[in-house]
Coordinates of C-alpha atoms in Angstrom, one line a residue:
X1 CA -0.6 17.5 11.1
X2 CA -2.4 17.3 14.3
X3 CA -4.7 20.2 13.5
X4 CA -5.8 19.2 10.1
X5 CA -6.0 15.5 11.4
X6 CA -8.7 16.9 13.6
X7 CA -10.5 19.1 11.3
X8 CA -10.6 16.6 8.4
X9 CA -11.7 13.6 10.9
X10 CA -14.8 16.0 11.7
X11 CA -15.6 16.1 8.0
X12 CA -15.0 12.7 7.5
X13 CA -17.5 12.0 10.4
X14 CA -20.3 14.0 8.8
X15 CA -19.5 12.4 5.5
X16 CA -19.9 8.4 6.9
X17 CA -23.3 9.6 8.8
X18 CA -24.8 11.2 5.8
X19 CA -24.0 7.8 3.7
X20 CA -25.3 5.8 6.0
X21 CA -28.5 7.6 6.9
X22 CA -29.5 7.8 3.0
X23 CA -28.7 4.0 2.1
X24 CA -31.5 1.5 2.4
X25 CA -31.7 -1.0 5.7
X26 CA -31.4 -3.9 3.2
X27 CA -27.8 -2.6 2.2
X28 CA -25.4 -5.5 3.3
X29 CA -23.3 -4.2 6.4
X30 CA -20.1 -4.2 4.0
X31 CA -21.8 -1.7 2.1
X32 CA -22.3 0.8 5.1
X33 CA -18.9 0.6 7.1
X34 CA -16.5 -1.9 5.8
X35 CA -14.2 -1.1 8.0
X36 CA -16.1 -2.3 10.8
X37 CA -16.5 -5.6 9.1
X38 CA -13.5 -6.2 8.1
X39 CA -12.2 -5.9 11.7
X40 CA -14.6 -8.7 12.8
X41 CA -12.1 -11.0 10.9
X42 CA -9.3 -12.6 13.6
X43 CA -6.2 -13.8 12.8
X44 CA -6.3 -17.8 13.0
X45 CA -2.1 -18.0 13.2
X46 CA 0.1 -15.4 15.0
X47 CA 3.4 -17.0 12.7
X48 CA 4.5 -13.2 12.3
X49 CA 4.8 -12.7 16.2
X50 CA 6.4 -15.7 16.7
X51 CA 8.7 -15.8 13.9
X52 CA 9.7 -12.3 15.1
X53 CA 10.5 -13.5 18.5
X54 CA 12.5 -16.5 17.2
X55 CA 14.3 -14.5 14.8
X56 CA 15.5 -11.9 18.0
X57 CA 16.4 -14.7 20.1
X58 CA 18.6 -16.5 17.2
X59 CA 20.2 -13.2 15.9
X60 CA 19.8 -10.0 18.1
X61 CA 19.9 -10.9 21.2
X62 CA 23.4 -12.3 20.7
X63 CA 24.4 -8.8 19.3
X64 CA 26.4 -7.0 22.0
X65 CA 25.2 -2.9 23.1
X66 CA 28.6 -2.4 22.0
X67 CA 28.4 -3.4 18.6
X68 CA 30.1 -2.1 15.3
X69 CA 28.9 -1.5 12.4
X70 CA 29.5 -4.4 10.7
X71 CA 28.1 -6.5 13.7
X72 CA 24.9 -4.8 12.9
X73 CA 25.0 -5.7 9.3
X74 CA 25.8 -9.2 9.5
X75 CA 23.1 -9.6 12.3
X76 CA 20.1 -7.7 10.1
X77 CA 21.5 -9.3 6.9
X78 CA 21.0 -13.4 8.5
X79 CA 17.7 -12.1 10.1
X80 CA 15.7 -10.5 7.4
X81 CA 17.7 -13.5 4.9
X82 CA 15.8 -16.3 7.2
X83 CA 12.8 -14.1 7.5
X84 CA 12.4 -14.1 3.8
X85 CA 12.8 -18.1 3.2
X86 CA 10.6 -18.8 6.1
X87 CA 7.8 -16.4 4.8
X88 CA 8.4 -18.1 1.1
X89 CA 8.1 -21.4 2.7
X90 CA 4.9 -20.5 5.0
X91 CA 3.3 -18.9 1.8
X92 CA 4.3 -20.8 -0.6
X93 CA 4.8 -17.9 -2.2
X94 CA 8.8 -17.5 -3.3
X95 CA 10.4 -14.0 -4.6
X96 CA 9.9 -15.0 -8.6
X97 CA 6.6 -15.5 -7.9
X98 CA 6.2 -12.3 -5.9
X99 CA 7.3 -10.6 -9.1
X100 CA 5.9 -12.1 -11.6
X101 CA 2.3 -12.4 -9.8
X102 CA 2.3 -9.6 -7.7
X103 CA 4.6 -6.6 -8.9
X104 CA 4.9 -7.3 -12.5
X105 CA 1.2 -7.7 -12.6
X106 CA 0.0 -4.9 -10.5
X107 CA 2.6 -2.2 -12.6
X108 CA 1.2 -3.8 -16.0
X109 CA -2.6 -3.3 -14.9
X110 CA -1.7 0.0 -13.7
X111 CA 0.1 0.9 -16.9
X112 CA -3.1 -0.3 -19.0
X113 CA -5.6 1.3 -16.9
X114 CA -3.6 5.0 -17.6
X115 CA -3.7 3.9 -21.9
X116 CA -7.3 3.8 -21.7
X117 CA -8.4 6.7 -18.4
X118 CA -10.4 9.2 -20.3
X119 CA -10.0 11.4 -17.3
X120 CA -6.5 11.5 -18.1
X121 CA -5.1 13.8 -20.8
X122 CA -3.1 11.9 -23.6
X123 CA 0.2 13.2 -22.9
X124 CA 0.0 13.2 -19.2
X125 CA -0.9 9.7 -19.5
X126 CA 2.1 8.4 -21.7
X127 CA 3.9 10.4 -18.9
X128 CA 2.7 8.6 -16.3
X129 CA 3.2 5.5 -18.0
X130 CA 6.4 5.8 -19.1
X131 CA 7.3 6.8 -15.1
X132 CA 5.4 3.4 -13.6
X133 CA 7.4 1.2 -16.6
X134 CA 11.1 2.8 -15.1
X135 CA 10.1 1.6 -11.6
X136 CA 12.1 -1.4 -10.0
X137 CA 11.2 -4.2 -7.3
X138 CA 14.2 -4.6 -5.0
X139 CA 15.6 -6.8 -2.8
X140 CA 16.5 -6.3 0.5
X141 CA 20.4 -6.9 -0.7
X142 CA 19.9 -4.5 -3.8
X143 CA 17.9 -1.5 -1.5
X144 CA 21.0 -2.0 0.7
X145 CA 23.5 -1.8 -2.7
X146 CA 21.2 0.8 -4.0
X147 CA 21.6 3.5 -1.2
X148 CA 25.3 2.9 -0.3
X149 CA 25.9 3.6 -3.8
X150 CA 23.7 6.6 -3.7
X151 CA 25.5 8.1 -0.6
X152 CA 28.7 7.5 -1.7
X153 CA 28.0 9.1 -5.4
X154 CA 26.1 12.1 -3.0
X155 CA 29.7 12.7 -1.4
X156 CA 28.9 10.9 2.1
X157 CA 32.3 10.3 3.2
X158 CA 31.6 7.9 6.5
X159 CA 32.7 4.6 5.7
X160 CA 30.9 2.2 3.6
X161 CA 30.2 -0.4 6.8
X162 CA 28.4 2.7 8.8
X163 CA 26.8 3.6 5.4
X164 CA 25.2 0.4 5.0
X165 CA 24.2 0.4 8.6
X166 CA 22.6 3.8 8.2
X167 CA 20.9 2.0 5.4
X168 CA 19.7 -1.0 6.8
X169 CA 18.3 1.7 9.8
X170 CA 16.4 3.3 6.7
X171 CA 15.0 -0.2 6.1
X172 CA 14.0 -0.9 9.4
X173 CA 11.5 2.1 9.7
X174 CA 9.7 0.6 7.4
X175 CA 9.7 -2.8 7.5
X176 CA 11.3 -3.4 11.2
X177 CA 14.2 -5.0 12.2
X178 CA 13.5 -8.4 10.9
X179 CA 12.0 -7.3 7.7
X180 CA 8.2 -8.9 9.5
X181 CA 5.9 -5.5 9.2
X182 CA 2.6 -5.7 7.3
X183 CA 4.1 -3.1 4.9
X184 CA 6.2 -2.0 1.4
X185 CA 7.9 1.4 0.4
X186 CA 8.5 3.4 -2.4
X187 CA 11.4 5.8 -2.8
X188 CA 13.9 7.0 -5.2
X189 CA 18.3 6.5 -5.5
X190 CA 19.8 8.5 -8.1
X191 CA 17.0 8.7 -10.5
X192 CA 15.7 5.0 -10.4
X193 CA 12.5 4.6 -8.8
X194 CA 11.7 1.4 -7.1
X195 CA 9.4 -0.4 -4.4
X196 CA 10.9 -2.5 -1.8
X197 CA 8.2 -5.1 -0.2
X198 CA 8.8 -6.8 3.5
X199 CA 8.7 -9.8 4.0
X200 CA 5.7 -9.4 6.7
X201 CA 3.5 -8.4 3.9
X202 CA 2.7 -11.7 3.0
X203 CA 2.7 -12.8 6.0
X204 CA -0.2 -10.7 7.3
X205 CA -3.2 -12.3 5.0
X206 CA -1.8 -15.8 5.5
X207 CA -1.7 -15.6 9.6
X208 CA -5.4 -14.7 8.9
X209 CA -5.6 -17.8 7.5
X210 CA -6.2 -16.6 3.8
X211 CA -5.6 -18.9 0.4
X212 CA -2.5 -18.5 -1.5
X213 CA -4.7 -16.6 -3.4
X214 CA -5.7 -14.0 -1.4
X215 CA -2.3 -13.7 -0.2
X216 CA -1.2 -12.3 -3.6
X217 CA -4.6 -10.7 -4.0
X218 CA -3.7 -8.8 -1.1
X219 CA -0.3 -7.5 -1.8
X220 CA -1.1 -6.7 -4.7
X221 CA -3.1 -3.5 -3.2
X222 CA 0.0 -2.1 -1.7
X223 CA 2.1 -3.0 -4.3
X224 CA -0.1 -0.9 -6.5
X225 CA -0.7 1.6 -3.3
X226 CA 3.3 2.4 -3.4
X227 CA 3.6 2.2 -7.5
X228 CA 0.9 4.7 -7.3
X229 CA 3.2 6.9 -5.7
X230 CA 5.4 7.0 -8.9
X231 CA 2.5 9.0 -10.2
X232 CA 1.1 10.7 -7.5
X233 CA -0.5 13.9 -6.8
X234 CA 3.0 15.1 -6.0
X235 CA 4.6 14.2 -9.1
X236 CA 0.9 14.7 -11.2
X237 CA -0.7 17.2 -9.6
X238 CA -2.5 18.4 -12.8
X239 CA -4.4 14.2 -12.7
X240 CA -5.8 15.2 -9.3
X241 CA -7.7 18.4 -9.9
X242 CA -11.0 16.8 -9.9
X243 CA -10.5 14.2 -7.5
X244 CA -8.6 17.2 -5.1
X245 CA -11.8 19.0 -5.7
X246 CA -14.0 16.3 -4.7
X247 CA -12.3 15.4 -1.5
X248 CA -12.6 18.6 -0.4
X249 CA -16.4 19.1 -0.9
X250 CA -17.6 15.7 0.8
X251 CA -15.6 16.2 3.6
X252 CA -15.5 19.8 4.2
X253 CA -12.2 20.1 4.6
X254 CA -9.5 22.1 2.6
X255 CA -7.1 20.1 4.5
X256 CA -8.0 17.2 3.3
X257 CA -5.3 17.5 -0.1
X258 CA -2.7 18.9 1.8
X259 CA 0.9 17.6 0.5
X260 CA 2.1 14.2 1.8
X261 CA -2.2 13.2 2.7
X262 CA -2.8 13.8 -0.9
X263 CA -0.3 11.6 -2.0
X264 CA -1.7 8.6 0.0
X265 CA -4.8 9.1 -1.0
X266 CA -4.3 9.0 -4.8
X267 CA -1.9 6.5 -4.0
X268 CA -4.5 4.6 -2.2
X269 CA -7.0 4.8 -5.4
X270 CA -4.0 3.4 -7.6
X271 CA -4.0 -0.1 -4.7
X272 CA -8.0 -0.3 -5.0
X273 CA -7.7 0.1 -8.7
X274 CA -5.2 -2.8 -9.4
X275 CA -6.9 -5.3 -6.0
X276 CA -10.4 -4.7 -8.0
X277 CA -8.8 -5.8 -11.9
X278 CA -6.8 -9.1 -9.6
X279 CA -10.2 -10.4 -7.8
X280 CA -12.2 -9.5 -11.2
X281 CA -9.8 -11.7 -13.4
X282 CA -9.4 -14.3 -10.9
X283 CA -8.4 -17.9 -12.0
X284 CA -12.8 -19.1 -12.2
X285 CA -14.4 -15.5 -11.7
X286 CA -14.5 -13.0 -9.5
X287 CA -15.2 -14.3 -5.7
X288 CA -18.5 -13.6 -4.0
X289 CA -19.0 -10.2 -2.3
X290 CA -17.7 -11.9 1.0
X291 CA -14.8 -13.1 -0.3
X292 CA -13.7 -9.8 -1.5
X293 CA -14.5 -8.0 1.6
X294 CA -12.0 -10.6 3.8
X295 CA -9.4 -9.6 0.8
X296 CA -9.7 -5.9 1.7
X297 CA -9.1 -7.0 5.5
X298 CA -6.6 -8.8 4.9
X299 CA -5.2 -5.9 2.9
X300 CA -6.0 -3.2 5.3
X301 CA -6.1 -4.8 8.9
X302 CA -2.8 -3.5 9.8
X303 CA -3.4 0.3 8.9
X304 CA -3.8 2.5 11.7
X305 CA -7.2 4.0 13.1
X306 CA -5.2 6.7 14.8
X307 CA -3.7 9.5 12.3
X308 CA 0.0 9.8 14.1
X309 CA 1.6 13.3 14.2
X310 CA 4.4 12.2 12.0
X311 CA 2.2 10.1 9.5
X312 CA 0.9 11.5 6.6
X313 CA -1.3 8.0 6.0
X314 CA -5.0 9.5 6.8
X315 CA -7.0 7.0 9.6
X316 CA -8.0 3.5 7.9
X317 CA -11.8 4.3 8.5
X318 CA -11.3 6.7 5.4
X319 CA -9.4 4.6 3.5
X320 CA -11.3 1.7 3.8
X321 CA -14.6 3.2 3.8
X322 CA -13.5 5.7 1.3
X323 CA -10.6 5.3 -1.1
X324 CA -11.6 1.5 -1.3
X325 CA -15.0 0.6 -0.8
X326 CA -16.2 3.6 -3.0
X327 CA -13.5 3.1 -5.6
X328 CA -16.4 2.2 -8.0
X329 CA -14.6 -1.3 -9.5
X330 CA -14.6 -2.4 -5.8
X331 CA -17.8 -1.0 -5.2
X332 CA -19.2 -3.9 -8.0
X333 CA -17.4 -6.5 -6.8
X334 CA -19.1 -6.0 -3.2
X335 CA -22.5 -5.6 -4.9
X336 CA -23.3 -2.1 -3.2
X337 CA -25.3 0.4 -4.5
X338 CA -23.4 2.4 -7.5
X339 CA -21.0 5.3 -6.2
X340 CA -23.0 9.1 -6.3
X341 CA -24.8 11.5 -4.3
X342 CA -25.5 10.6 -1.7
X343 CA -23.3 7.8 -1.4
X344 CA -20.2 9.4 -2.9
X345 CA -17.0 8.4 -4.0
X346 CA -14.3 10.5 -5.7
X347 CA -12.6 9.9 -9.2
X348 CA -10.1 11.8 -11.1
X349 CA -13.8 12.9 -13.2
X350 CA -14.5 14.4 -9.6
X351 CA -17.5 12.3 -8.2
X352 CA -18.7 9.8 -9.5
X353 CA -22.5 10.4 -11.0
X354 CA -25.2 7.6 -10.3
X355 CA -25.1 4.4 -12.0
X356 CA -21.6 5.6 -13.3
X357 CA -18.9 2.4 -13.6
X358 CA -15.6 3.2 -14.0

């Protein structure tokens, strides 16, 4: 990963000069490097840090180095139980709204958008429909439920208490021990796919001191990031030969569609696809360019710069600059020049001619 980290980042780095160098000095600076921009924004509130530390003092620091397994389970299930109802309460944002307004919302756009993609074929898009309509939001309670069940059906025969440890360890890596990262997964039990969101994710926009608004608006790019990998280039590959073919030419890089970094980025274009329908059908319009720009920080603040050995997420520069700013229903709403040579952006038509909205 190291390696083709390295030689796509050199592609990429050609790619982001040649844009730059070929748009007008009257561009807005959002229209040039958003990523830069959007990393101007500070955080006004720091409730995720401090809720975190509260949380370890109430709950894991009175867990002995000893423990047993069912120690460790009570402990993460009153921890990441709190975390949720004092995220809910901060938010104002409660689990049957998260559903409704973010999950339910982002798989419906998603679902709509395949019915009427001409890039798509007709029968690859009922496919891919009919996958995105089979996937399920769980709890924290029912991801827990969900993979105990799935071991113990798979033969496992530890015993269910070190079982649902192991499982709450699972959970962890993703969302940490408190349930407070910036961050959601995707994965599959038994043949049901579903999406598990932590609690941090709402979190994140709101310590920046977004609306409630823009606290959905924002999860509802990773919500549609991880339904997107229900239909990803691992599960579609045939959906991604243009876009594949794309990537590769503006950066130079063959690497650049290898397995696992393929699948975020056409992940990545389902997020930008559904954030770009929630901010154009917002309650009284779509916000000003501005406004939509701080919605993509608040989205994307917490992704990584660096492209880690064991991470198949490429650097946020790219997928801010990239797989969101170019998406060319984003590209609108931040009133930039239209997508195309020589300010590409890549589609699953391939790139995008000029003047060309999707």
């Amino acid at each position: 990963m190291a390696i083709g980290g390295k030689s796509w980042s050199i592609g990429f780095g050609v790619l982001l000069v040649a844009s730059t160098a070929a748009l007008s000095q009257d561009v807005p600076a959002r229209c040039v490097n958003l990523r830069a921009v959007v990393m101007e924004l500070t955080k006004k509130t720091d409730y995720a840090t401090e809720l975190g530390e509260e949380l370890d003092q109430k709950h894991w620091r009175k867990l002995s180095a000893q423990h047993t397994d069912e120690a460790l389970v009570a402990t993460f299930r009153a921890a990441t139980g709190e975390a949720e109802t004092r995220v809910g309460a901060l938010t104002g944002v409660s689990h049957a709204d998260f559903r409704r307004l973010v999950f339910d919302r982002a798989k419906s756009m998603l679902i709509e958008q395949l019915k009427r993609d001409p890039a798509l074929r007709p029968d690859l898009r009922d496919q891919m429909a009919e996958r995105l309509a089979r996937v399920r939001l769980y709890t924290v309670a029912q991801y827990i439920d969900a993979m105990v069940a799935y071991d113990l059906k798979r033969g496992y025969s530890s015993p269910e208490p070190t079982l649902r440890a192991n499982a709450y360890r699972r959970y962890m890596a993703s969302c940490g021990r408190n349930g407070l990262s910036p961050n959601a997964f995707y994965d599959e039990a038994d043949g049901i796919p579903f999406v598990v969101a932590c609690a941090g994710l709402l979190l994140e926009p709101h310590d920046y001191g977004g609306s409630r608004q823009d606290v959905l608006d924002a999860a509802i790019f990773t919500i549609g990031h991880e339904l997107g990998h229900a239909i990803d280039s691992s599960s579609y590959p045939q959906a991604y030969s243009e876009m594949a073919g794309c990537f590769r030419t503006i950066t130079g890089s063959t690497r650049v569609w290898d397995p696992g970094i393929s699948d975020e980025i056409s992940a990545d274009h389902w997020g930008a696809t559904v954030l770009a329908e929630a901010l154009r059908t917002r309650p009284g319009g779509p916000p000003a360019p501005e406004e939509v720009a701080k919605v993509i920080a608040y989205a994307s603040n917490a992704m990584s710069d660096e492209w880690a050995d064991d991470s198949p997420h490429p650097p946020a520069v790219f997928r801010v600059n990239q797989a969101i700013a170019r998406h060319p229903a984003l590209n609108q709403l931040l009133r930039c020049p239209d997508p195309g040579l020589p300010n590409p952006t890549c589609t699953l038509r391939g790139i995008a001619p000029e003047g060309w909205r999707h």
